[in-house]
Coordinates of C-alpha atoms and ligand atoms in Angstrom, one line a residue:
Chain K
M98 CA 43.7 47.0 121.2
K99 CA 41.4 46.6 118.2
D100 CA 43.0 47.9 115.0
V101 CA 41.5 48.2 111.5
L102 CA 43.1 47.6 108.1
A103 CA 42.0 49.8 105.2
V104 CA 42.9 48.5 101.8
A105 CA 43.7 51.3 99.4
D106 CA 42.9 51.3 95.6
T107 CA 45.7 52.0 93.2
R108 CA 45.9 52.3 89.5
D109 CA 49.2 52.5 87.6
G110 CA 51.1 53.0 90.9
G111 CA 48.9 56.0 92.0
V112 CA 46.5 55.9 95.0
L113 CA 42.9 56.6 94.0
G114 CA 40.9 59.2 95.9
V115 CA 38.3 56.7 97.0
S116 CA 41.0 55.3 99.3
R117 CA 40.6 58.2 101.6
E118 CA 36.9 57.2 102.0
T119 CA 38.1 53.7 102.8
V120 CA 40.4 55.1 105.5
G121 CA 37.6 57.3 106.7
A122 CA 35.3 54.4 107.2
A123 CA 38.1 52.4 108.9
S124 CA 38.8 55.3 111.2
G125 CA 35.2 55.4 112.4
L126 CA 35.5 51.8 113.5
A127 CA 39.0 52.2 115.0
E128 CA 37.9 55.2 117.0
A129 CA 35.0 53.4 118.6
W130 CA 37.4 50.6 119.6
G131 CA 40.3 52.9 120.6
G132 CA 42.5 51.2 118.0
S133 CA 44.5 52.5 115.1
V134 CA 44.2 52.3 111.3
D135 CA 46.8 50.8 108.9
A136 CA 46.4 51.4 105.2
A137 CA 47.7 48.7 102.9
I138 CA 48.6 49.9 99.4
P139 CA 48.8 47.2 96.9
G140 CA 50.9 48.4 93.9
A141 CA 54.1 50.3 94.0
T142 CA 53.7 53.9 95.1
E143 CA 56.5 56.3 95.3
G144 CA 56.7 59.2 97.7
E145 CA 54.4 60.4 100.4
V146 CA 50.9 58.9 100.6
A147 CA 48.6 61.2 102.6
L148 CA 45.7 59.0 103.3
G149 CA 44.9 59.9 106.9
A150 CA 45.9 56.4 108.3
D151 CA 48.1 56.0 111.3
R152 CA 50.5 53.7 109.4
V153 CA 51.0 53.0 105.8
L154 CA 51.9 49.5 104.6
R155 CA 53.4 49.6 101.2
M156 CA 53.0 46.6 99.0
P157 CA 55.6 47.1 96.3
L158 CA 54.2 45.2 93.3
S159 CA 54.6 45.5 89.6
N160 CA 51.5 46.6 87.8
E161 CA 51.2 43.0 86.6
A162 CA 51.5 41.5 90.1
A163 CA 49.1 44.2 91.5
G164 CA 46.6 43.0 88.8
N165 CA 46.6 39.4 90.1
P166 CA 43.9 39.3 92.8
D167 CA 45.0 36.0 94.2
L168 CA 48.5 37.2 94.9
V169 CA 47.3 40.4 96.5
A170 CA 44.6 38.7 98.5
G171 CA 47.1 36.1 99.8
A172 CA 49.4 38.9 101.0
L173 CA 46.6 40.8 102.6
A174 CA 45.2 37.8 104.4
G175 CA 48.6 37.0 105.7
Q176 CA 49.0 40.5 107.1
V177 CA 45.5 40.4 108.7
Q178 CA 46.3 37.1 110.4
G179 CA 49.7 38.2 111.5
H180 CA 48.5 41.5 113.0
G181 CA 45.1 40.3 114.2
Y182 CA 42.9 43.2 112.9
S183 CA 39.4 43.4 114.2
A184 CA 38.0 44.7 110.9
V185 CA 39.2 45.0 107.3
V186 CA 37.7 47.7 105.0
F187 CA 37.8 47.7 101.2
A188 CA 36.2 50.1 98.7
A189 CA 33.5 48.4 96.5
T190 CA 35.3 49.3 93.3
A191 CA 36.1 46.8 90.6
R192 CA 39.4 46.0 92.4
G193 CA 37.9 45.9 95.8
R194 CA 35.1 43.7 94.7
D195 CA 37.7 41.3 93.4
L196 CA 39.8 41.3 96.5
A197 CA 37.4 41.4 99.4
P198 CA 35.7 38.0 98.8
R199 CA 39.1 36.3 98.3
V200 CA 40.5 37.8 101.5
A201 CA 37.3 36.9 103.5
A202 CA 37.4 33.3 102.2
R203 CA 41.0 33.0 103.2
L204 CA 40.2 34.2 106.7
D205 CA 37.1 32.0 106.9
V206 CA 34.7 34.9 107.6
P207 CA 31.7 36.5 105.9
L208 CA 31.8 39.7 104.0
A209 CA 29.3 42.6 103.7
T210 CA 29.7 44.5 100.5
D211 CA 28.6 47.9 99.3
V212 CA 28.2 49.2 102.8
I213 CA 26.7 52.7 103.2
A214 CA 27.1 53.0 107.0
A215 CA 29.3 51.2 109.5
S216 CA 29.5 51.5 113.3
V217 CA 30.6 49.5 116.4
E218 CA 27.7 48.3 118.6
E219 CA 28.3 46.1 121.6
D220 CA 31.7 45.4 120.2
D221 CA 30.4 44.1 116.9
V222 CA 30.6 45.9 113.5
V223 CA 27.1 46.7 112.4
V224 CA 26.6 47.9 108.9
R225 CA 23.8 49.1 106.6
R226 CA 23.7 48.0 103.0
P227 CA 21.3 48.4 100.2
V228 CA 19.5 45.2 99.0
Y229 CA 17.1 44.5 96.2
A230 CA 18.9 47.1 94.1
G231 CA 18.3 49.8 96.7
K232 CA 14.6 49.1 97.2
A233 CA 15.4 48.2 100.8
I234 CA 18.3 48.7 103.3
A235 CA 19.4 45.9 105.5
R236 CA 21.0 46.3 108.9
V237 CA 23.6 43.6 109.3
R238 CA 25.6 42.5 112.4
M239 CA 28.9 40.9 111.6
L240 CA 29.4 38.1 114.1
A241 CA 32.8 36.8 113.0
R242 CA 36.1 38.4 113.5
P243 CA 37.6 40.2 111.7
A244 CA 34.6 41.9 110.2
V245 CA 35.3 42.3 106.5
I246 CA 33.4 45.0 104.6
S247 CA 33.5 46.9 101.4
I248 CA 32.2 50.4 101.3
R249 CA 30.2 52.0 98.5
P250 CA 32.2 54.9 96.9
N251 CA 31.0 58.5 97.3
V252 CA 29.2 57.8 100.6
F253 CA 31.7 57.9 103.4
E254 CA 33.5 61.0 104.5
R255 CA 37.1 61.2 103.3
A256 CA 39.8 60.9 106.0
P257 CA 41.9 64.1 106.2
S258 CA 44.7 64.1 103.7
A259 CA 47.4 63.7 106.3
A260 CA 50.6 61.7 106.1
A261 CA 51.0 58.6 108.3
S262 CA 53.2 58.7 111.3
S263 CA 55.0 55.6 110.1
A264 CA 55.4 53.4 107.0
D265 CA 56.3 49.8 106.5
A266 CA 56.7 47.6 103.6
L267 CA 54.5 44.5 103.4
A268 CA 56.2 41.4 102.2
T269 CA 54.5 40.2 99.0
P270 CA 55.7 37.6 96.5
A271 CA 57.1 39.5 93.6
D272 CA 56.7 36.7 91.1
V273 CA 53.3 36.0 89.4
G274 CA 54.7 33.3 87.2
A275 CA 53.7 30.7 89.7
G276 CA 50.1 31.7 89.8
T277 CA 47.6 30.6 87.2
Y278 CA 46.0 34.0 86.8
R279 CA 47.7 35.9 83.9
V280 CA 46.6 39.3 82.8
L281 CA 47.3 39.5 79.1
G282 CA 46.3 43.0 78.4
F283 CA 44.0 46.0 78.9
E284 CA 41.9 47.6 76.3
P285 CA 40.7 51.1 77.3
S286 CA 37.2 51.7 76.1
R287 CA 37.0 53.9 73.1
D288 CA 35.8 57.5 73.8
V289 CA 35.1 56.7 77.4
A290 CA 37.2 59.3 79.1
L291 CA 36.0 58.7 82.7
D292 CA 34.2 55.6 84.0
V293 CA 30.7 56.3 85.0
A294 CA 31.2 54.6 88.3
E295 CA 34.0 57.0 89.2
A296 CA 32.4 60.2 88.0
E297 CA 31.1 63.0 90.3
I298 CA 28.7 64.2 87.6
I299 CA 26.8 61.9 85.2
V300 CA 24.9 62.9 82.1
S301 CA 22.8 59.9 81.1
G302 CA 20.8 59.6 77.9
G303 CA 17.8 57.3 77.2
R304 CA 15.9 56.0 74.3
G305 CA 14.2 59.4 73.8
M306 CA 17.6 60.5 72.3
Q307 CA 16.5 58.6 69.2
G308 CA 19.9 57.3 68.1
P309 CA 23.7 57.4 68.6
D310 CA 24.1 60.3 66.2
H311 CA 22.5 62.6 68.8
W312 CA 24.9 61.8 71.6
H313 CA 27.1 64.8 70.8
L314 CA 24.4 66.8 72.5
L315 CA 25.0 64.9 75.8
A316 CA 28.8 65.0 75.3
E317 CA 28.7 68.8 75.0
L318 CA 26.9 69.1 78.3
R319 CA 29.4 66.7 79.9
D320 CA 32.3 68.7 78.5
A321 CA 30.7 71.9 79.9
L322 CA 30.5 70.3 83.3
G323 CA 34.3 69.6 83.4
E324 CA 36.6 66.7 83.9
T325 CA 34.7 65.0 86.7
A326 CA 31.7 64.4 84.4
A327 CA 31.0 61.2 82.5
L328 CA 28.3 59.9 80.1
G329 CA 25.8 57.3 81.2
A330 CA 23.0 55.4 79.5
S331 CA 19.8 53.5 80.1
R332 CA 19.6 49.9 79.1
A333 CA 17.3 50.6 76.2
V334 CA 20.2 52.6 74.7
V335 CA 22.8 49.9 75.4
D336 CA 20.6 47.1 74.1
A337 CA 20.1 49.1 70.9
G338 CA 23.8 49.2 70.5
W339 CA 24.0 53.0 70.6
R340 CA 26.4 53.1 73.6
P341 CA 28.7 50.5 75.3
H342 CA 27.5 48.4 78.2
A343 CA 30.2 50.0 80.4
E344 CA 28.0 53.2 80.4
Q345 CA 24.8 51.4 81.5
V346 CA 23.4 52.6 84.8
G347 CA 20.9 50.4 86.6
Q348 CA 20.2 47.0 88.0
T349 CA 22.1 45.1 85.3
G350 CA 24.6 48.0 84.8
K351 CA 26.4 50.1 87.3
T352 CA 25.3 51.5 90.6
V353 CA 26.4 55.1 90.8
T354 CA 26.4 57.7 93.6
P355 CA 27.4 60.9 91.9
K356 CA 26.8 64.3 93.4
L357 CA 24.8 65.3 90.3
Y358 CA 22.9 63.0 87.9
F359 CA 21.2 64.2 84.7
A360 CA 18.6 61.8 83.3
V361 CA 17.8 63.0 79.8
A362 CA 15.0 61.3 77.8
I363 CA 15.0 58.4 80.3
S364 CA 11.6 57.3 81.5
G365 CA 12.7 56.2 85.0
A366 CA 12.0 52.5 85.0
I367 CA 12.5 50.8 88.4
Q368 CA 15.6 49.0 87.1
H369 CA 17.2 52.3 86.0
L370 CA 16.3 54.0 89.3
A371 CA 18.0 51.0 91.1
G372 CA 21.4 52.3 89.8
M373 CA 21.1 56.0 90.4
R374 CA 18.6 56.8 93.1
T375 CA 21.3 57.5 95.7
A376 CA 22.7 60.3 93.7
S377 CA 22.8 63.5 95.7
V378 CA 21.0 65.7 93.2
I379 CA 19.0 64.3 90.3
V380 CA 17.9 66.4 87.3
A381 CA 15.4 65.0 84.8
V382 CA 14.7 66.3 81.3
N383 CA 11.7 64.6 79.7
R384 CA 9.0 65.8 77.4
D385 CA 6.4 63.7 79.2
A386 CA 5.4 65.4 82.4
E387 CA 4.1 62.1 83.7
A388 CA 7.4 60.2 83.3
P389 CA 8.2 58.3 86.5
I390 CA 11.7 59.9 86.5
F391 CA 10.1 63.1 87.8
G392 CA 9.1 61.2 90.9
V393 CA 12.7 60.8 92.0
A394 CA 14.2 63.9 90.5
D395 CA 15.0 66.9 92.6
Y396 CA 14.6 69.2 89.7
G397 CA 12.8 68.6 86.4
I398 CA 12.4 70.3 83.1
V399 CA 9.5 69.2 80.9
G400 CA 10.5 69.7 77.4
D401 CA 12.3 68.5 74.3
A402 CA 15.9 67.3 75.1
F403 CA 17.0 68.4 71.6
E404 CA 16.2 72.0 72.5
I405 CA 17.1 71.9 76.2
L406 CA 20.5 70.2 76.0
P407 CA 22.3 72.9 73.9
E408 CA 20.9 75.6 76.0
L409 CA 21.9 73.8 79.2
A410 CA 25.4 73.2 78.0
R411 CA 25.7 76.9 77.0
A412 CA 24.4 78.2 80.3
I413 CA 26.7 76.0 82.3
R414 CA 29.7 76.9 80.2
E415 CA 28.9 80.5 80.7
L416 CA 28.6 80.0 84.5
R417 CA 32.0 78.2 84.7
D418 CA 33.7 80.8 82.5
N419 CA 32.7 83.6 84.9
Chain T
M286 CA 34.9 18.9 79.7
K287 CA 31.9 19.5 82.0
I288 CA 30.6 22.9 83.1
A289 CA 28.7 23.6 86.2
V290 CA 26.6 26.8 86.5
C291 CA 25.5 28.0 89.9
V292 CA 22.1 29.7 89.6
K293 CA 19.9 31.4 92.2
R294 CA 16.2 31.9 92.4
V295 CA 15.5 35.6 93.1
P296 CA 12.5 38.0 93.0
D297 CA 11.9 39.4 89.6
T298 CA 13.6 42.8 89.3
G299 CA 10.3 44.6 88.5
T300 CA 8.7 43.3 91.7
R301 CA 7.6 45.8 94.3
I302 CA 9.0 44.5 97.5
R303 CA 7.2 44.4 100.8
I304 CA 8.9 44.0 104.1
A305 CA 7.5 41.1 106.2
D306 CA 6.0 41.5 109.6
D307 CA 9.1 40.3 111.3
G308 CA 10.9 43.4 109.9
R309 CA 13.8 41.3 108.9
S310 CA 12.8 39.6 105.7
L311 CA 10.6 40.1 102.6
S312 CA 7.1 39.0 102.2
S313 CA 7.0 36.5 99.4
D314 CA 3.2 37.2 98.8
G315 CA 2.6 37.9 95.2
V316 CA 6.3 38.0 94.4
K317 CA 7.3 36.4 91.1
F318 CA 10.6 34.6 91.2
V319 CA 13.0 34.2 88.3
L320 CA 16.4 32.9 87.4
N321 CA 18.8 35.6 88.6
P322 CA 19.5 37.8 85.5
Y323 CA 23.3 37.5 85.8
D324 CA 23.0 33.7 86.0
E325 CA 21.2 33.9 82.7
F326 CA 24.4 35.3 81.2
A327 CA 26.4 32.5 82.8
V328 CA 24.0 29.8 81.5
E329 CA 24.2 31.4 78.1
A330 CA 28.0 31.3 78.2
A331 CA 28.0 27.7 79.2
L332 CA 25.5 26.7 76.5
Q333 CA 27.6 28.5 73.8
L334 CA 30.7 26.6 75.0
A335 CA 28.7 23.4 74.7
E336 CA 27.4 24.3 71.3
A337 CA 31.0 25.0 70.2
G338 CA 31.9 21.5 71.3
V339 CA 34.2 22.7 74.0
A340 CA 31.9 21.3 76.8
D341 CA 30.0 18.1 76.7
S342 CA 27.6 18.8 79.5
V343 CA 26.2 21.7 81.4
T344 CA 24.9 21.1 85.0
L345 CA 23.0 23.6 87.0
L346 CA 23.5 23.8 90.7
T347 CA 21.4 25.8 93.2
L348 CA 21.2 26.1 96.9
G349 CA 17.6 26.9 97.9
P350 CA 14.1 25.8 98.9
E351 CA 12.0 23.2 97.1
E352 CA 10.6 26.0 94.9
A353 CA 14.0 26.6 93.4
K354 CA 13.3 23.5 91.3
E355 CA 11.2 25.8 89.1
T356 CA 14.3 27.9 88.5
L357 CA 16.3 24.8 87.6
R358 CA 13.5 23.6 85.2
H359 CA 13.7 27.0 83.4
G360 CA 17.5 26.6 83.0
L361 CA 17.0 23.0 81.7
A362 CA 14.5 24.3 79.2
L363 CA 17.1 26.7 78.0
G364 CA 19.3 23.8 77.2
A365 CA 21.3 22.7 80.3
H366 CA 21.6 18.9 80.6
D367 CA 20.9 18.2 84.2
A368 CA 20.6 19.9 87.6
V369 CA 21.3 19.6 91.3
L370 CA 19.2 21.1 94.1
L371 CA 21.0 21.5 97.4
R372 CA 18.0 21.9 99.7
G373 CA 18.8 24.5 102.3
E374 CA 18.5 28.0 103.4
T375 CA 19.8 31.0 101.5
T376 CA 20.9 33.9 103.7
M377 CA 22.9 37.1 103.0
D378 CA 26.0 35.3 104.2
G379 CA 27.7 34.5 100.8
W380 CA 30.5 32.7 102.6
A381 CA 28.1 30.2 104.0
T382 CA 26.5 29.8 100.5
A383 CA 29.9 29.4 98.9
Q384 CA 30.9 26.7 101.3
A385 CA 27.7 24.7 100.6
L386 CA 28.1 25.1 96.8
A387 CA 31.8 24.2 96.9
A388 CA 31.2 21.1 99.0
E389 CA 29.1 19.8 96.1
L390 CA 31.4 21.1 93.4
A391 CA 34.4 19.4 95.0
R392 CA 32.8 16.1 94.3
R393 CA 32.4 16.8 90.7
E394 CA 35.0 17.2 87.9
D395 CA 34.0 20.4 86.1
G396 CA 36.6 22.1 84.0
L397 CA 34.8 25.4 84.4
V398 CA 32.4 26.6 87.1
L399 CA 30.4 29.6 86.1
L400 CA 28.4 31.9 88.3
G401 CA 26.6 35.2 87.9
A402 CA 28.6 38.3 88.8
K403 CA 25.9 39.1 91.4
A404 CA 22.6 37.9 92.7
V405 CA 20.1 40.8 92.4
D406 CA 18.4 40.1 95.8
D407 CA 21.3 40.6 98.3
D408 CA 23.6 42.3 95.8
Q409 CA 26.7 40.9 97.5
Q410 CA 28.9 40.1 94.5
Q411 CA 31.0 37.7 96.4
V412 CA 30.0 34.0 96.0
G413 CA 32.1 33.3 92.9
P414 CA 35.5 34.2 94.2
M415 CA 34.6 32.6 97.5
V416 CA 33.7 29.3 95.8
A417 CA 37.0 29.5 94.0
G418 CA 38.8 30.1 97.3
V419 CA 37.4 26.9 98.8
L420 CA 38.1 24.9 95.7
G421 CA 41.6 26.4 95.4
R422 CA 41.0 27.3 91.8
P423 CA 41.7 30.6 90.0
C424 CA 38.7 32.9 89.5
V425 CA 38.0 35.6 86.9
T426 CA 35.2 38.0 87.8
S427 CA 32.9 40.2 85.7
V428 CA 33.6 38.2 82.6
T429 CA 32.0 39.4 79.4
E430 CA 33.3 36.7 77.1
V431 CA 35.1 33.4 77.7
E432 CA 36.9 31.1 75.3
V433 CA 38.4 27.7 76.2
A434 CA 41.3 26.0 74.4
D435 CA 44.0 23.6 75.5
S436 CA 43.0 23.6 79.2
V437 CA 43.1 27.4 79.3
A438 CA 40.2 29.8 79.6
T439 CA 40.7 33.2 78.1
C440 CA 38.3 35.8 79.5
R441 CA 37.5 39.4 78.7
R442 CA 36.4 41.2 81.8
A443 CA 34.8 44.6 82.4
V444 CA 36.9 46.8 84.6
E445 CA 36.8 50.6 85.2
G446 CA 37.8 52.3 82.0
G447 CA 37.9 49.3 79.7
Q448 CA 38.3 45.6 79.2
E449 CA 41.0 43.4 80.7
V450 CA 42.0 40.1 79.1
V451 CA 42.9 37.4 81.6
E452 CA 44.0 33.8 81.1
V453 CA 43.6 31.0 83.7
D454 CA 44.4 27.3 83.7
L455 CA 41.5 24.9 84.1
P456 CA 39.9 23.9 86.3
A457 CA 38.8 27.5 87.0
V458 CA 35.9 29.6 88.2
A459 CA 34.4 32.6 86.4
T460 CA 31.6 35.0 87.2
V461 CA 29.7 36.3 84.2
T462 CA 28.2 39.7 83.5
K463 CA 26.4 41.3 80.6
G464 CA 28.6 41.5 77.5
R465 CA 28.6 39.2 74.6
Y466 CA 25.9 37.0 76.0
E467 CA 22.3 37.6 75.1
P468 CA 20.2 35.1 77.1
R469 CA 18.1 33.0 74.9
Y470 CA 14.4 32.2 75.4
A471 CA 13.1 28.8 76.2
S472 CA 11.5 27.1 73.2
L473 CA 8.4 25.1 73.5
R474 CA 10.4 22.0 72.7
G475 CA 13.0 23.0 75.3
I476 CA 10.2 23.3 77.9
M477 CA 8.9 19.9 77.0
M478 CA 12.3 18.3 77.1
A479 CA 13.1 19.9 80.5
K480 CA 10.4 17.9 82.1
R481 CA 12.3 14.7 81.5
K482 CA 15.8 16.0 82.5
P483 CA 17.1 14.8 85.8
I484 CA 17.2 17.0 88.9
A485 CA 19.3 15.4 91.7
E486 CA 18.2 16.5 95.2
K487 CA 20.4 16.6 98.3
E488 CA 20.5 18.2 101.6
A489 CA 23.0 21.0 101.6
A490 CA 26.0 20.9 103.9
Q491 CA 25.4 24.1 105.7
V492 CA 27.4 26.1 108.2
A493 CA 25.8 28.7 110.5
P494 CA 25.7 32.2 109.0
G495 CA 28.5 34.5 110.3
L496 CA 26.4 37.6 109.8
V497 CA 22.8 38.3 110.8
V498 CA 20.3 40.6 109.2
E499 CA 18.8 42.5 112.1
A500 CA 16.4 44.6 110.2
I501 CA 15.3 45.5 106.7
E502 CA 13.9 48.9 106.1
Y503 CA 12.6 51.0 103.2
P504 CA 15.1 53.5 102.0
P505 CA 14.4 57.1 102.9
E506 CA 12.0 58.6 100.4
R507 CA 13.6 61.2 98.2
Q508 CA 12.0 64.5 98.9
P509 CA 9.5 65.2 96.2
G510 CA 11.2 67.2 93.6
R511 CA 10.0 70.1 91.7
I512 CA 9.4 70.8 88.1
V513 CA 11.4 73.9 87.4
G514 CA 9.5 74.7 84.3
S515 CA 9.1 73.7 80.7
G516 CA 11.1 74.3 77.7
T517 CA 14.3 76.2 77.3
E518 CA 13.0 79.1 79.4
A519 CA 13.5 76.9 82.5
V520 CA 17.2 76.3 81.9
G521 CA 18.4 79.6 83.5
E522 CA 16.5 78.8 86.7
L523 CA 17.7 75.2 86.8
V524 CA 21.4 76.3 86.5
R525 CA 20.9 78.9 89.2
L526 CA 19.4 76.2 91.5
L527 CA 22.2 73.8 90.8
R528 CA 24.8 76.5 91.6
E529 CA 23.2 78.5 94.5
E530 CA 21.0 75.9 96.3
E531 CA 23.0 72.8 95.6
G532 CA 26.5 74.0 94.9
V533 CA 27.1 71.2 92.4
V534 CA 28.1 73.0 89.3
Ligands
FAD635 C1 16.0 42.2 84.4 C2 16.0 43.6 83.9 C3 17.1 44.4 84.1 C4 17.2 45.7 83.7 N1 18.3 46.5 83.9 C5 18.3 47.8 83.5 C6 19.4 48.6 83.8 O1 20.4 48.2 84.4 N2 19.3 49.9 83.4 C7 18.3 50.4 82.8 O2 18.3 51.6 82.4 N3 17.2 49.6 82.5 C8 17.2 48.3 82.8 N4 16.1 47.6 82.5 C9 15.1 48.1 81.5 C10 14.1 49.0 82.1 O3 13.0 48.3 82.5 C11 13.6 50.0 81.0 O4 13.2 49.3 79.9 C12 14.7 51.0 80.5 O5 15.3 51.6 81.6 C13 14.1 52.0 79.6 O6 15.0 52.9 79.0 P1 14.7 54.4 78.6 O7 14.2 55.1 79.8 O8 15.9 54.9 77.9 O9 13.6 54.2 77.5 P2 12.0 54.5 77.5 O10 11.4 53.8 78.7 O11 11.5 54.2 76.2 O12 11.9 56.0 77.8 C14 12.2 57.0 76.9 C15 11.8 58.3 77.5 O13 12.3 59.4 76.7 C16 11.3 60.4 76.7 N5 11.5 61.2 75.4 C17 11.3 60.8 74.2 N6 11.6 61.7 73.3 C18 12.1 62.8 74.1 C19 12.6 64.1 73.7 N7 12.8 64.5 72.5 N8 13.0 64.9 74.7 C20 12.8 64.5 76.0 N9 12.4 63.3 76.4 C21 12.0 62.5 75.4 C22 10.0 59.7 76.8 O14 9.0 60.5 77.3 C23 10.3 58.5 77.7 O15 10.1 58.9 79.1 C24 16.1 46.2 83.0 C25 14.9 45.4 82.7 C26 14.9 44.1 83.2 C27 13.7 43.3 83.0
AMP636 N1 21.8 30.0 96.7 C1 22.6 30.0 95.6 N2 22.6 28.9 94.8 C2 23.3 28.8 93.7 N3 24.1 29.8 93.3 C3 24.2 30.9 94.0 C4 23.4 31.1 95.2 N4 23.7 32.3 95.7 C5 24.6 32.9 94.9 N5 24.9 32.1 93.8 C6 25.7 32.3 92.7 O1 26.6 33.3 93.0 C7 26.5 34.5 92.2 C8 26.8 35.7 92.9 O2 25.9 35.9 94.0 P1 26.2 37.0 95.2 O3 27.6 36.9 95.6 O4 25.2 36.6 96.3 O5 25.9 38.3 94.5 C9 25.1 34.3 91.7 O6 24.9 35.0 90.4 C10 24.9 32.8 91.5 O7 25.6 32.4 90.3

């Protein structure tokens, strides 16, 4: 029997929605092998966790311990070796990116990150993953066992929200004192309500916005679009100090896959496209009809962002109010 | 304290890529290669620690072909003291790369090993923590700022929704991302001096890759979009399309 381990993402004791995508990807592999899916949940979670896995492995950890990647990776690697999974699936979130290479190294196997498709072929896990910032897609065969992969958020189907048939607790060292990795604190970004990498809708502004004082126009559109919307920015904007780097989309910023992406007063340089070209729907607003962004946008409006943004925010608010 | 910075030679981010005839690699014809942009942040962090008197030397380490010496020379021109070229093949298997780098690092006595958060060719984001895994040292990823005092490195790191502050005992490994560090340019004097700085060359201790790239393809083209219109008159139609055709608002 070939079983698959899916590693859930938690924050402050709660399981993040992306975890159902992780389980969804794991289920695809397990089905092909006729095995089952276990979901490990690092971080104390109370009550039912409906992730769609066959079995849930709780890892009761304090927030502090859950924030220590070496401790969590050690426990996960122990579980993988003990059970003998054929594949291990993470989400390519900040946490997953931190854990997956540590677990793979402990297991002495390679890792494929940011996977956008995974299947079993001739008994091997074969994945597709973007390379060169999305300018190409590589098809990669994982020769070693277990196959360790991390999946790009917002790409895989979510597993049904169903409770597991059984639950176990996974033994994890409770004490982080012995480790040399100490989390001293967390400073939430000022006025960043939702991280751009986690948003379903992104309203990004570029240099054409002319300065930070005009960002309220973008913020109003974001607010009109609801709680799943976040602000993004081009590098020109971040380099000018108008917005924090956490909001930068692109090759040296974040790679995002929202269902709707607004590029407002952004020219569409190749390094910006690298971060957002996999969005489901792209809307561009630019006063230059020749701007390269129109080459990738599904819908474009040629015009002045300062006139269009307030109108767009108003129209969307009206739509949502009805 | 010594610092080692792992750097990789990668195609310039503005390069238009062409898939080679074998369908599994890139054609290097006309491709300009540069020091990986994230590694520039790591080099900058190391140089600032050296300038602050915390580190007394900065060594660059790369696994790559003969041509990677150009990348090392560039880093030396920025101010690194010396460099090591591990001659060998780079593949998408970051675990194989990490083992080759770690074999060399294990022979050295660096208080801090810095890497970029990701190499912009394979986009794997994994070599740093893997190197740390082999060396048995703690690793802090996505670091935007690092300070060292009393054998402890205090790092600010970018995580979803904010900045985390993490402390690790040295020796340690950190991967650097954009943050406080604004990479410097090479000065003419730096470029002249780099010519005389030592580059040690060795054969890399390489393991066979545990994953194989079977094919590289161009991504599906996005369907050519449409200009809905110009000016504010187009807004109503755009919103209708987003609701009725796409169901996204
Ligand atoms: C190694 C490297 C990494 C990089 N990484 C990134 C990255 O991660 N992310 C990124 O974004 N860039 C990145 N870049 C930079 C990239 O090449 C571009 O310089 C940058 O994306 C340009 O930002 P922009 O579109 O906001 O500005 P510009 O290119 O200046 O475009 C401004 C646009 O606004 C339009 N405009 C002006 N006024 C108005 C108005 N009133 N209404 C409507 N439209 C208006 C203009 O027509 C123009 O198209 C990188 C570059 C390098 C070399
Ligand atoms: N061949 C290599 N030689 C030296 N350093 C490397 C090499 N490959 C990756 N690295 C380092 O590891 C970091 C992360 O790479 P990756 O995990 O491939 O995204 C890079 O930014 C470099 O610092």
